[in-house]
Amino acid sequence: MIEVKNLYKVFGKKTERVFPLLAEGLNKEEILDKTGNTVGVNDANFKVEDGEIFVIMGLSGSGKSTLLRCLNRLIEPTQGEILYDNVNLTDLNKKELREFRKDKFGMVFQHFALFPYRTVQENAEFGLEMQNIPAEERQQRAKKALERVGLSGYEDQMPDQLSGGMQQRVGLARALAVETDVLLMDEPFSALDPLIKKEMQDKLLELYEELDKTIIFITHDLDEALKLGDRIAIMKDGKIIQIGNHEEILKNAENDYVRDFVQDVNRSRVLTAEDIMIRPLAQLYPQDGFRTAIHKMKKAGISSIFAVERNRTLRGIVYLEDVVEVLKEDLEDDTKIEDLVKEVPTADPAENLDELLADIANLDIPLPVVDENNKLLGVIVKTNVLANLAGEDVI
Amino acid sequence: MAFVENILGILATRIPIGNWIQSLVDFLVINFSGLFNGFAEIIDNLISSFQAVLSYGHPFLLIVILGLIAWKLKGKGLALFVVLGLYLVWNIEMWDPLVVTLASIITSVVVALVIGIPTGILKAHNRAVHIITRPILDFMQTIPPFVYLIPALMFFGLGNVPGVIATVIFAIAPPIRLTYLGIKQVPEELKEAGIAFGSNWWEMLYKIELPGAMPSIMMGINQCIMLSLSMVVISAMIGAGGLGKPVLRSLSVVDIGLGFEAGLGVVIIAMILDRMFGSKN
Ligand SMILES: Nc1ncnc2c1ncn2[C@@H]1O[C@H](COP(=O)(O)OP(=O)(O)O)[C@@H](O)[C@H]1O
Ligand SMILES: [Mg+2]
């Protein structure tokens, strides 16, 4: 778990004179006028749980990159604490910090930051070189990471021979190869075309499901934040002005700034199921038994779970109460979990909001969205449809 | 009025810059002769070693090797030019001075790079070094080389060594400047990537900064070679051997033929080095 407490970053000289002014409640602009110091991060407080995607969102210049770079001390915080599993990163000396960066953090950059004089393979190996991994293991792990991001066969190319999307895949592979618990991503997809961007988001979610990683993801795009984030923090002028899950962010847009953001979600086009669907919190695979089913549902805090094939073809839904029943009645040996799979209505990715509302009105479970091969793409939850409809009305 | 006259009197007093420099050089010669001698010996050894390597076997061996290098670097055309040009130099009996010149140039370039590239690296990382070296580099690049021939002569006596020293002073600025520039131009995000993945100072230098600066450093090396070449005749004025010597002698005895032949040698070696290492394609 990463915990940030009262974190400040003030750029410029004599930063100590800024703190009394902050205490007086002066804003970023007033402080810049008075002292010439820029307040990059102003009293940030948040926790990131293991295995979640935490999104930091805000307009350009709001301090997102600064905050992210404070976490691995690429930028030295002026004040405050960063606790990683109770180690205070601000206390580490240079050497300890370097070890910590190698072991704990992988990073992906907005403009990819690939080394132009290294091949794709050598780029992916970079972090492992820093870890002093022997050459053979290094090559294999980098190769595997490249395979994961779909770049097998491109090992010997130079970065400038690849498209932007593929370059960022290399950036991702470089960060995956080091096998750290945390991935820091600073607007990794902002520089990409919309379609490529969507593809990369899907790829990231796929990897997130496969690997056990904590991701701190920065974006200025609410769509992206909603698609990826378990929880979202919104920043303005260096301050975190709201933290919450999707529903909370969308429902109680706490001030004008957040409301503007929320309205900004691209509503010029007609929203479809594909746009507002979210990732299912958990899925039940064929090999999973009763106990796994209960564990997965409990962990995700849900009372039903979609059962899928290995290739994510939807089989149906399993209710928690049915599973509990089986275990309670000691019917484990006579029953198979397939017997508990119930049919569910499904939606097409192209369905629009009104149709979805009709579908979901009397449904207590999320509505699965499947493609023409019945493959589970995502799920629609009621609040999500409502929030989006509400958003349309505002305009 | 008397006051103004006083001021004018003071202003008109000649500032003895020349005397100061003279005293400084005298001081250095007297007190640091050990240091200079040691340095001179290193350089002398370098020149002799390169000369020995270049004179190994029949001249045609070197001609063929240089031809092959040219072929590898730039292709058949240049290889042919190298072989024919060098054969001509050998034929007009300018081969020995050419070897001396080549050895001096190689020594000068090696010394300039060994000092210049690390200095450039320091300059990029240390503000104090940057600020101190800037005016020195400006000075070294603009002052006519004739001016420091005399101190070089006083420190190191007559011969190839002061020639190499003068050449190094003349040619060292580009490798320093372009190493510095190359490192400064490495994008911030690449350095961040290095730090984020846990690199230390050395790893940052040789895995990120130097590879990133390499094109710029190569340019510095090219310019260093070209500038060294342009000192061939000038360094002959303080007793350096090689092709510069017959050129100078032909001037004093007005021997057009000799002057032309030696000059031809200089031109050929200049063209070969320029085509092989020059920055234009
Ligand atoms: N090295 C720096 N020196 C001074 N000010 C900086 C520096 N880096 C960022 N800032 C300022 O800090 C604020 C936050 O910047 P940044 O974190 O890059 O924002 P974002 O990533 O949200 O666009 C901006 O006002 C920016 O001008
Ligand atoms: Mg940024």
XYZ file of C-alpha atoms and ligand atoms in Angstrom:
704
model
C 0.000 0.000 0.000
C 1.182 3.488 -0.797
C 0.145 6.274 1.478
C 0.823 9.932 0.819
C 0.551 12.301 3.757
C 0.582 16.091 3.629
C 2.778 16.141 0.581
C 3.968 19.488 -0.749
C 6.194 20.399 -3.655
C 7.184 24.017 -4.043
C 9.455 24.955 -6.950
C 11.996 27.746 -6.659
C 14.274 29.124 -3.984
C 13.592 29.738 -0.305
C 10.584 27.483 -0.270
C 10.118 27.870 3.492
C 8.589 31.322 3.055
C 5.764 29.773 1.014
C 4.319 27.660 3.826
C 3.022 30.520 6.019
C 1.317 31.908 2.914
C -0.267 28.536 2.138
C -1.450 28.392 5.734
C -3.023 31.809 5.256
C -4.934 30.309 2.381
C -3.303 32.123 -0.517
C -3.751 30.328 -3.818
C -1.124 29.189 -6.286
C -1.306 32.341 -8.398
C -1.061 34.742 -5.469
C 1.941 32.882 -4.149
C 3.623 32.986 -7.543
C 3.072 36.768 -7.645
C 4.332 37.317 -4.129
C 7.349 35.032 -3.990
C 8.029 33.783 -7.481
C 7.605 30.204 -6.251
C 5.355 27.755 -8.056
C 3.306 25.462 -5.887
C 3.397 22.164 -7.740
C 1.662 19.992 -5.166
C -0.309 21.427 -2.301
C -1.065 19.151 0.651
C -1.784 15.887 -1.135
C -3.232 13.065 0.958
C -4.307 9.704 -0.401
C -3.866 5.961 -0.159
C -3.422 3.531 -2.980
C -4.357 -0.044 -2.149
C -2.390 -2.984 -3.495
C -3.738 -4.151 -6.818
C -5.872 -1.140 -7.655
C -5.711 1.288 -10.527
C -5.577 4.733 -9.020
C -6.095 7.516 -11.520
C -4.937 11.081 -10.995
C -6.788 13.452 -13.266
C -6.565 17.169 -13.848
C -5.993 19.835 -16.452
C -2.544 20.568 -17.796
C -0.424 22.307 -15.163
C -2.503 21.064 -12.253
C 0.478 19.209 -10.786
C -0.200 15.611 -11.820
C 3.270 14.877 -13.154
C 4.867 16.576 -10.175
C 2.826 14.510 -7.750
C 3.643 11.277 -9.589
C 7.352 12.101 -9.677
C 7.327 12.815 -5.970
C 6.277 9.214 -5.363
C 9.606 7.807 -6.585
C 11.397 11.051 -5.761
C 12.256 11.854 -9.335
C 11.202 15.215 -7.958
C 12.209 15.799 -4.361
C 9.134 16.637 -2.262
C 9.456 19.827 -0.239
C 7.512 18.463 2.694
C 5.415 15.480 3.664
C 5.605 11.720 3.767
C 5.335 8.919 1.254
C 4.839 5.575 2.927
C 5.313 2.405 0.935
C 4.281 -0.559 3.085
C 5.291 1.622 6.033
C 8.734 2.529 4.684
C 8.981 6.285 4.536
C 10.503 6.989 1.137
C 11.444 10.531 2.098
C 13.858 9.102 4.703
C 15.824 6.946 2.273
C 19.364 7.923 1.356
C 20.481 8.005 -2.273
C 21.568 4.404 -2.457
C 18.497 3.049 -0.684
C 16.343 5.153 -2.952
C 17.994 3.717 -6.060
C 17.399 0.188 -4.785
C 13.826 1.066 -4.029
C 13.235 2.439 -7.502
C 14.676 -0.705 -9.062
C 12.655 -3.065 -6.913
C 9.345 -1.323 -6.569
C 8.557 1.084 -9.363
C 8.211 0.700 -13.098
C 7.501 3.879 -14.996
C 5.897 4.732 -18.331
C 6.264 8.192 -19.843
C 4.058 10.491 -21.877
C 6.479 10.771 -24.774
C 7.637 7.185 -24.362
C 11.228 8.119 -23.382
C 12.696 5.266 -25.389
C 16.426 5.244 -26.005
C 16.735 5.939 -29.731
C 20.113 4.224 -30.020
C 18.847 0.972 -28.527
C 16.801 -1.674 -30.285
C 13.329 -2.530 -29.051
C 14.766 -5.530 -27.232
C 17.568 -3.478 -25.651
C 15.077 -0.852 -24.560
C 12.981 -3.500 -22.862
C 16.114 -4.795 -21.140
C 17.124 -1.440 -19.712
C 15.568 -1.754 -16.265
C 16.918 -5.280 -15.932
C 20.401 -3.999 -16.743
C 20.049 -1.566 -13.864
C 19.071 -4.505 -11.673
C 22.249 -6.318 -12.770
C 20.300 -9.322 -14.031
C 22.597 -11.691 -15.976
C 22.414 -11.280 -19.737
C 20.604 -14.475 -20.567
C 17.809 -14.065 -18.036
C 17.560 -10.418 -19.001
C 17.027 -11.220 -22.640
C 14.399 -13.801 -21.842
C 12.458 -11.579 -19.496
C 12.548 -8.658 -21.900
C 11.393 -10.959 -24.688
C 8.537 -12.173 -22.564
C 7.525 -8.626 -21.697
C 7.563 -7.690 -25.375
C 5.438 -10.720 -26.126
C 2.946 -9.656 -23.461
C 2.474 -6.265 -25.070
C 2.150 -7.845 -28.510
C 5.523 -6.911 -29.967
C 7.012 -10.311 -30.714
C 9.002 -10.114 -33.897
C 9.916 -6.453 -33.459
C 12.854 -7.085 -31.107
C 15.539 -5.927 -33.511
C 13.814 -2.804 -34.796
C 14.840 0.647 -33.679
C 12.187 2.693 -31.846
C 11.876 5.280 -34.617
C 10.811 2.535 -37.019
C 7.673 1.966 -34.944
C 4.375 3.849 -34.767
C 3.532 5.845 -31.639
C 1.298 3.124 -30.252
C 3.946 0.511 -30.755
C 6.593 2.735 -29.207
C 4.489 3.062 -26.093
C 4.123 -0.712 -26.052
C 7.901 -0.832 -25.828
C 7.728 1.680 -22.975
C 5.201 -0.564 -21.285
C 7.319 -3.660 -21.871
C 10.330 -1.919 -20.352
C 8.287 -1.227 -17.231
C 6.764 -4.723 -17.120
C 10.092 -6.497 -17.581
C 11.380 -5.328 -14.197
C 8.414 -7.061 -12.532
C 7.844 -4.398 -9.923
C 4.675 -4.210 -7.875
C 3.867 -0.654 -8.846
C 3.521 0.904 -12.273
C 3.687 4.690 -12.498
C 2.157 5.955 -15.728
C 2.294 9.643 -16.656
C -0.296 10.274 -19.358
C 1.027 7.264 -21.255
C -1.643 7.354 -23.937
C -2.187 11.108 -24.308
C 0.131 11.371 -27.278
C -1.685 8.640 -29.222
C -4.502 8.709 -31.788
C -7.941 8.000 -30.334
C -8.256 4.504 -31.776
C -4.753 3.486 -30.791
C -5.421 5.012 -27.418
C -8.458 2.841 -26.900
C -6.522 -0.205 -28.001
C -3.769 0.581 -25.510
C -6.267 1.105 -22.707
C -7.740 -2.311 -23.440
C -4.272 -3.796 -23.524
C -3.477 -2.252 -20.179
C -6.653 -3.637 -18.630
C -5.876 -7.042 -20.061
C -2.386 -6.936 -18.557
C -3.793 -5.650 -15.307
C -6.013 -8.701 -15.116
C -3.156 -11.061 -15.867
C -0.595 -9.499 -13.584
C -0.790 -8.532 -9.989
C 0.066 -4.865 -10.151
C -0.771 -1.600 -8.525
C -1.093 1.106 -11.155
C -0.985 4.831 -10.603
C -2.196 6.343 -13.816
C -2.270 9.979 -14.846
C -4.583 11.443 -17.427
C -6.333 14.656 -18.333
C -9.146 12.723 -19.958
C -12.207 11.812 -17.902
C -13.259 9.082 -20.321
C -9.941 7.417 -19.803
C -10.100 7.908 -16.039
C -13.533 6.298 -15.892
C -12.506 3.441 -18.092
C -9.348 2.548 -16.193
C -9.646 3.798 -12.679
C -10.875 1.931 -9.661
C -10.622 5.241 -7.887
C -9.976 8.689 -9.253
C -8.349 11.723 -7.690
C -8.994 15.079 -9.300
C -6.315 17.748 -9.056
C -6.524 21.466 -9.486
C -3.757 23.998 -8.918
C -1.699 21.425 -7.058
C -4.517 20.380 -4.734
C -6.482 17.150 -4.785
C -10.029 18.425 -4.736
C -11.892 15.139 -4.873
C -11.172 11.435 -4.536
C -13.625 8.639 -5.146
C -14.820 5.826 -7.364
C -16.652 6.541 -10.623
C -20.049 6.824 -9.152
C -18.905 9.198 -6.467
C -17.029 11.369 -8.917
C -19.924 11.504 -11.331
C -22.688 11.863 -8.774
C -21.303 14.398 -6.381
C -19.267 16.517 -8.676
C -18.261 18.614 -5.732
C -17.399 21.867 -7.339
C -17.564 23.651 -10.641
C -14.192 22.379 -11.725
C -15.195 18.739 -11.390
C -18.582 19.455 -12.933
C -16.915 21.034 -15.911
C -14.778 17.987 -16.233
C -17.697 15.637 -16.013
C -19.637 17.564 -18.603
C -16.635 17.527 -20.778
C -16.925 13.781 -21.286
C -17.433 13.631 -24.945
C -21.177 13.992 -25.276
C -21.198 15.479 -28.720
C -21.616 11.931 -29.989
C -24.342 9.507 -28.997
C -23.056 7.345 -26.206
C -23.300 3.598 -26.666
C -22.869 0.618 -24.396
C -19.265 0.346 -25.461
C -18.526 3.842 -24.210
C -19.937 3.465 -20.752
C -19.301 -0.173 -20.006
C -16.842 -0.946 -17.261
C -14.689 -3.879 -16.487
C -16.443 -6.655 -14.527
C -15.081 -6.639 -10.983
C -14.417 -10.366 -11.162
C -15.010 -13.296 -13.492
C -15.502 -16.969 -12.818
C -13.417 -19.300 -14.951
C -14.238 -22.961 -15.741
C -11.610 -24.328 -13.391
C -12.835 -22.250 -10.439
C -14.686 -24.164 -7.720
C -17.263 -23.091 -5.168
C -14.782 -21.715 -2.731
C -12.969 -19.721 -5.366
C -16.305 -18.314 -6.443
C -17.103 -17.176 -2.935
C -13.628 -15.773 -2.484
C -13.784 -13.788 -5.710
C -17.190 -12.338 -4.957
C -16.274 -11.440 -1.395
C -13.057 -9.819 -2.498
C -14.851 -7.735 -5.111
C -17.777 -7.051 -2.790
C -20.384 -8.342 -5.219
C -23.267 -10.791 -4.865
C -23.098 -12.361 -8.297
C -20.371 -13.161 -10.750
C -20.270 -13.703 -14.498
C -19.085 -17.139 -15.537
C -16.911 -17.185 -18.641
C -14.824 -19.605 -20.660
C -11.084 -19.156 -20.721
C -11.461 -17.037 -23.854
C -14.071 -14.925 -22.031
C -17.084 -16.321 -23.838
C -20.010 -15.625 -21.531
C -21.677 -18.679 -19.978
C -24.006 -16.917 -17.591
C -24.154 -15.689 -14.043
C -23.641 -17.359 -10.676
C -25.297 -15.942 -7.563
C -23.513 -15.872 -4.244
C -26.564 -17.203 -2.396
C -26.633 -20.342 -4.581
C -23.000 -21.086 -3.891
C -23.411 -20.522 -0.170
C -26.413 -22.839 -0.231
C -24.402 -25.650 -1.804
C -21.696 -25.388 0.791
C -24.129 -25.080 3.674
C -26.146 -28.122 2.615
C -22.919 -30.047 2.071
C -23.839 -30.790 -1.533
C -20.340 -30.087 -2.788
C -19.711 -33.586 -4.087
C -23.027 -33.943 -5.880
C -23.135 -30.558 -7.538
C -21.007 -28.927 -10.174
C -20.647 -25.227 -10.416
C -22.008 -25.354 -13.968
C -25.334 -26.345 -12.443
C -25.506 -22.964 -10.773
C -24.879 -20.920 -13.910
C -28.027 -18.960 -14.799
C -28.833 -17.267 -18.048
C -28.570 -13.488 -18.296
C -29.796 -10.902 -20.754
C -26.980 -9.284 -22.726
C -26.439 -6.018 -24.542
C -24.772 -5.256 -27.837
C -21.801 -2.858 -27.766
C -23.617 -0.515 -30.148
C -26.782 -0.127 -28.087
C -27.478 3.460 -27.113
C -28.277 4.850 -23.687
C -32.068 4.871 -24.005
C -32.212 1.239 -25.046
C -29.853 0.349 -22.238
C -32.009 2.141 -19.723
C -34.984 0.047 -20.776
C -32.880 -3.129 -20.550
C -31.510 -2.386 -17.180
C -34.494 -0.774 -15.461
C -35.688 -3.963 -13.780
C -32.351 -5.706 -13.551
C -30.589 -6.141 -10.215
C -27.363 -7.326 -11.725
C -24.986 -5.556 -14.080
C -25.812 -5.983 -17.744
C -23.094 -7.844 -19.649
C -22.000 -6.456 -23.001
C -20.945 -9.157 -25.451
C -19.683 -9.169 -29.008
C -21.071 -11.272 -31.852
C -19.166 -14.321 -30.568
C -20.721 -13.915 -27.147
C -17.394 -12.788 -25.722
C -17.727 -10.667 -22.598
C -16.486 -7.143 -23.337
C -17.627 -5.345 -20.209
C -20.612 -4.678 -18.016
C -23.088 -1.851 -17.639
C -24.148 -0.800 -14.179
C -27.336 1.123 -13.597
C -25.801 4.145 -11.938
C -23.478 4.513 -14.864
C -26.319 4.782 -17.360
C -28.128 7.222 -15.135
C -25.104 9.392 -14.584
C -24.507 9.573 -18.297
C -28.117 10.416 -19.029
C -28.014 13.096 -16.363
C -24.906 14.460 -17.972
C -26.674 14.736 -21.298
C -29.489 16.691 -19.745
C -27.122 19.243 -18.310
C -25.990 20.316 -21.740
C 42.613 71.245 -14.217
C 45.544 69.643 -12.506
C 43.176 66.939 -11.421
C 42.098 66.208 -14.996
C 45.684 66.177 -16.100
C 46.474 63.699 -13.356
C 43.682 61.411 -14.503
C 44.820 61.681 -18.120
C 48.343 60.944 -16.978
C 47.225 57.796 -15.207
C 45.107 56.694 -18.162
C 48.010 57.253 -20.517
C 50.339 55.091 -18.482
C 50.941 51.987 -20.508
C 49.504 48.846 -18.915
C 52.350 46.322 -19.147
C 50.315 43.284 -20.211
C 53.185 41.969 -22.277
C 55.529 42.165 -19.281
C 53.044 40.399 -17.054
C 52.637 37.516 -19.473
C 56.427 37.353 -19.859
C 56.826 37.143 -16.066
C 54.101 34.555 -15.795
C 55.713 32.369 -18.441
C 59.138 32.820 -16.806
C 57.660 31.889 -13.477
C 56.042 28.771 -14.873
C 59.166 27.730 -16.752
C 61.331 28.081 -13.656
C 59.010 26.497 -11.145
C 57.186 23.831 -13.116
C 59.845 22.617 -15.482
C 59.581 19.121 -13.971
C 55.925 18.954 -14.806
C 56.475 20.246 -18.320
C 59.307 17.832 -18.907
C 57.186 14.915 -17.795
C 54.380 15.992 -20.052
C 56.778 16.522 -22.935
C 58.142 13.048 -22.461
C 54.704 11.459 -22.630
C 53.926 13.300 -25.821
C 57.278 12.526 -27.318
C 56.741 8.832 -26.592
C 53.303 8.941 -28.153
C 54.631 10.526 -31.328
C 57.466 8.016 -31.601
C 55.121 5.092 -31.011
C 52.667 6.184 -33.666
C 55.551 6.900 -35.994
C 56.961 3.417 -35.389
C 53.598 1.810 -36.075
C 53.098 3.816 -39.250
C 56.605 3.010 -40.509
C 56.232 -0.719 -39.978
C 57.206 -2.633 -43.102
C 57.200 -1.193 -46.601
C 55.259 2.045 -47.142
C 53.012 0.171 -49.563
C 51.711 -1.892 -46.630
C 50.379 1.245 -44.932
C 49.036 2.517 -48.241
C 47.057 -0.681 -48.746
C 45.772 -0.670 -45.160
C 44.647 2.959 -45.393
C 43.019 2.128 -48.730
C 41.085 -0.704 -47.103
C 39.979 1.541 -44.234
C 38.786 4.132 -46.727
C 36.927 1.416 -48.609
C 35.227 0.241 -45.427
C 34.331 3.790 -44.348
C 33.296 5.444 -47.598
C 33.610 3.049 -50.520
C 35.684 2.255 -53.576
C 36.114 5.763 -54.965
C 37.830 7.105 -51.900
C 39.905 3.942 -51.564
C 41.258 4.485 -55.059
C 42.021 8.123 -54.310
C 43.825 7.177 -51.092
C 46.001 4.590 -52.814
C 46.891 6.792 -55.787
C 47.414 9.923 -53.674
C 49.662 8.219 -51.158
C 51.586 6.463 -53.937
C 52.272 9.883 -55.463
C 53.535 11.190 -52.120
C 55.851 8.205 -51.825
C 56.984 8.657 -55.387
C 58.022 12.302 -54.906
C 59.947 11.248 -51.801
C 57.702 13.012 -49.331
C 56.813 9.754 -47.576
C 58.959 10.185 -44.454
C 57.739 13.705 -43.666
C 54.199 12.474 -44.310
C 54.584 9.748 -41.684
C 55.900 12.300 -39.188
C 52.989 14.613 -39.930
C 50.484 11.797 -39.632
C 51.979 10.643 -36.311
C 51.861 14.218 -34.977
C 48.263 14.661 -36.050
C 47.209 11.372 -34.497
C 49.020 12.288 -31.269
C 47.433 15.735 -31.185
C 43.964 14.329 -31.787
C 44.387 11.599 -29.181
C 45.612 14.070 -26.565
C 42.902 16.588 -27.435
C 40.204 13.923 -27.132
C 41.575 12.346 -23.969
C 41.534 15.767 -22.322
C 38.622 17.282 -24.234
C 35.882 14.678 -23.898
C 36.141 14.293 -20.108
C 36.321 18.071 -19.803
C 33.143 18.328 -21.872
C 31.473 15.776 -19.598
C 32.514 17.734 -16.501
C 31.370 20.965 -18.096
C 27.932 19.471 -18.677
C 27.566 18.346 -15.076
C 29.268 21.080 -13.130
C 28.272 24.708 -13.391
C 31.571 25.972 -12.029
C 33.527 24.067 -14.670
C 31.147 25.360 -17.311
C 31.590 28.971 -16.267
C 35.359 28.719 -15.982
C 35.901 26.931 -19.282
C 33.678 29.182 -21.360
C 35.996 32.217 -21.619
C 39.044 29.966 -21.878
C 37.532 28.174 -24.851
C 36.536 31.443 -26.491
C 40.064 32.670 -25.989
C 41.656 29.530 -27.375
C 39.446 29.551 -30.447
C 39.910 33.181 -31.364
C 43.529 33.905 -30.536
C 45.830 33.400 -33.544
C 47.915 30.254 -33.023
C 51.146 32.178 -33.697
C 50.727 33.873 -30.332
C 51.055 30.743 -28.275
C 53.814 29.268 -30.358
C 56.354 31.244 -28.312
C 55.232 30.092 -24.847
C 54.953 26.548 -26.213
C 58.513 26.931 -27.422
C 59.677 28.192 -24.023
C 57.956 25.416 -22.097
C 58.892 22.552 -24.375
C 61.822 23.659 -26.529
C 62.063 23.143 -30.275
C 60.673 20.083 -32.003
C 57.614 17.958 -32.501
C 56.400 18.238 -28.904
C 55.656 21.997 -28.843
C 54.068 21.507 -32.270
C 51.701 18.930 -30.843
C 50.992 21.135 -27.802
C 50.151 24.121 -29.969
C 47.992 21.875 -32.137
C 46.145 20.486 -29.109
C 45.432 23.980 -27.817
C 44.135 24.957 -31.222
C 42.023 21.834 -31.754
C 40.692 21.013 -28.306
C 37.767 23.418 -28.176
C 35.379 21.521 -30.504
C 35.529 18.189 -28.652
C 34.921 19.985 -25.354
C 32.108 22.127 -26.699
C 30.376 19.420 -28.680
C 30.604 16.832 -25.891
C 29.065 19.397 -23.561
C 26.379 20.289 -26.083
C 25.578 16.668 -26.882
C 25.049 15.811 -23.236
C 22.970 18.921 -22.635
C 20.759 17.976 -25.566
C 19.838 14.560 -24.197
C 16.084 14.902 -23.577
C 15.066 15.326 -19.949
C 12.565 12.480 -20.255
C 15.331 10.016 -21.180
C 17.317 11.000 -18.121
C 14.176 10.668 -16.039
C 13.668 7.191 -17.438
C 17.213 6.358 -16.402
C 16.711 7.596 -12.862
C 13.285 6.022 -12.563
C 14.744 2.615 -13.336
C 17.411 3.139 -10.700
C 20.544 4.100 -12.611
C 23.444 5.671 -10.746
C 25.728 8.479 -11.959
C 27.957 6.206 -14.044
C 25.130 4.252 -15.605
C 23.460 7.522 -16.449
C 26.669 8.697 -18.109
C 27.587 5.689 -20.190
C 24.178 4.227 -20.876
C 22.211 7.401 -21.523
C 24.203 10.603 -21.787
C 27.177 9.443 -23.862
C 25.190 7.312 -26.322
C 22.733 10.188 -26.681
C 25.573 12.668 -27.212
C 27.456 10.405 -29.610
C 26.491 12.148 -32.885
C 27.569 15.465 -31.413
C 30.792 13.997 -30.020
C 31.612 12.491 -33.418
C 31.216 15.939 -34.910
C 33.637 17.275 -32.300
C 36.143 14.580 -33.256
C 35.837 15.459 -36.945
C 36.444 19.116 -36.288
C 39.350 18.278 -34.013
C 40.997 16.285 -36.812
C 40.460 19.071 -39.337
C 41.858 21.751 -37.041
C 44.906 19.602 -36.229
C 45.540 19.273 -39.924
C 45.492 23.009 -40.420
C 48.346 23.361 -37.920
C 50.808 21.270 -39.936
C 52.667 24.196 -41.491
C 52.358 26.527 -38.508
C 53.834 24.051 -36.048
C 56.814 23.648 -38.370
C 57.706 27.211 -37.324
C 58.668 25.891 -33.886
C 60.635 23.022 -35.239
C 58.049 20.336 -35.768
C 59.072 17.861 -38.449
C 56.889 16.552 -41.211
C 55.479 18.100 -44.355
C 55.396 21.600 -42.863
C 59.158 21.738 -42.704
C 59.918 21.554 -46.477
C 57.069 24.009 -47.086
C 58.728 26.546 -44.779
C 62.182 25.867 -46.152
C 60.998 26.374 -49.705
C 59.709 29.773 -48.603
C 63.029 30.912 -47.194
C 65.072 29.635 -50.128
C 62.375 30.401 -52.731
C 62.334 26.860 -54.088
C 59.099 26.686 -56.033
C 59.465 23.027 -56.918
C 60.103 21.866 -53.366
C 57.341 24.075 -52.020
C 54.896 22.650 -54.524
C 55.789 19.033 -53.815
C 55.549 19.423 -50.054
C 52.367 21.441 -50.451
C 50.942 18.660 -52.589
C 51.662 16.199 -49.765
C 49.789 18.419 -47.326
C 46.854 18.755 -49.695
C 46.651 15.011 -50.293
C 46.735 14.099 -46.618
C 44.221 16.861 -45.881
C 41.830 15.622 -48.544
C 42.150 12.032 -47.388
C 41.443 12.881 -43.749
C 38.653 15.218 -44.705
C 36.959 12.662 -46.925
C 37.428 9.883 -44.397
C 36.467 11.689 -41.220
C 34.941 14.967 -42.355
C 31.356 15.623 -41.300
C 30.012 16.106 -44.821
C 28.522 12.759 -45.705
N 10.925 22.105 -12.739
C 9.945 23.004 -12.508
N 10.251 24.250 -12.080
C 9.283 25.135 -11.829
N 7.970 24.917 -11.980
C 7.598 23.703 -12.413
C 8.561 22.678 -12.698
N 7.903 21.575 -13.115
C 6.594 21.889 -13.083
N 6.398 23.168 -12.655
C 5.124 23.830 -12.470
O 4.356 23.063 -11.583
C 3.009 23.031 -11.992
C 2.563 21.615 -12.197
O 3.215 21.061 -13.316
P 2.985 19.580 -13.771
O 3.099 18.682 -12.612
O 3.890 19.314 -14.909
O 1.473 19.596 -14.268
P 0.655 18.529 -15.113
O 1.472 17.281 -15.196
O -0.603 18.358 -14.348
O 0.414 19.136 -16.439
C 2.915 23.892 -13.246
O 2.480 25.158 -12.862
C 4.340 23.912 -13.746
O 4.585 25.120 -14.430
Mg 2.192 16.304 -16.948
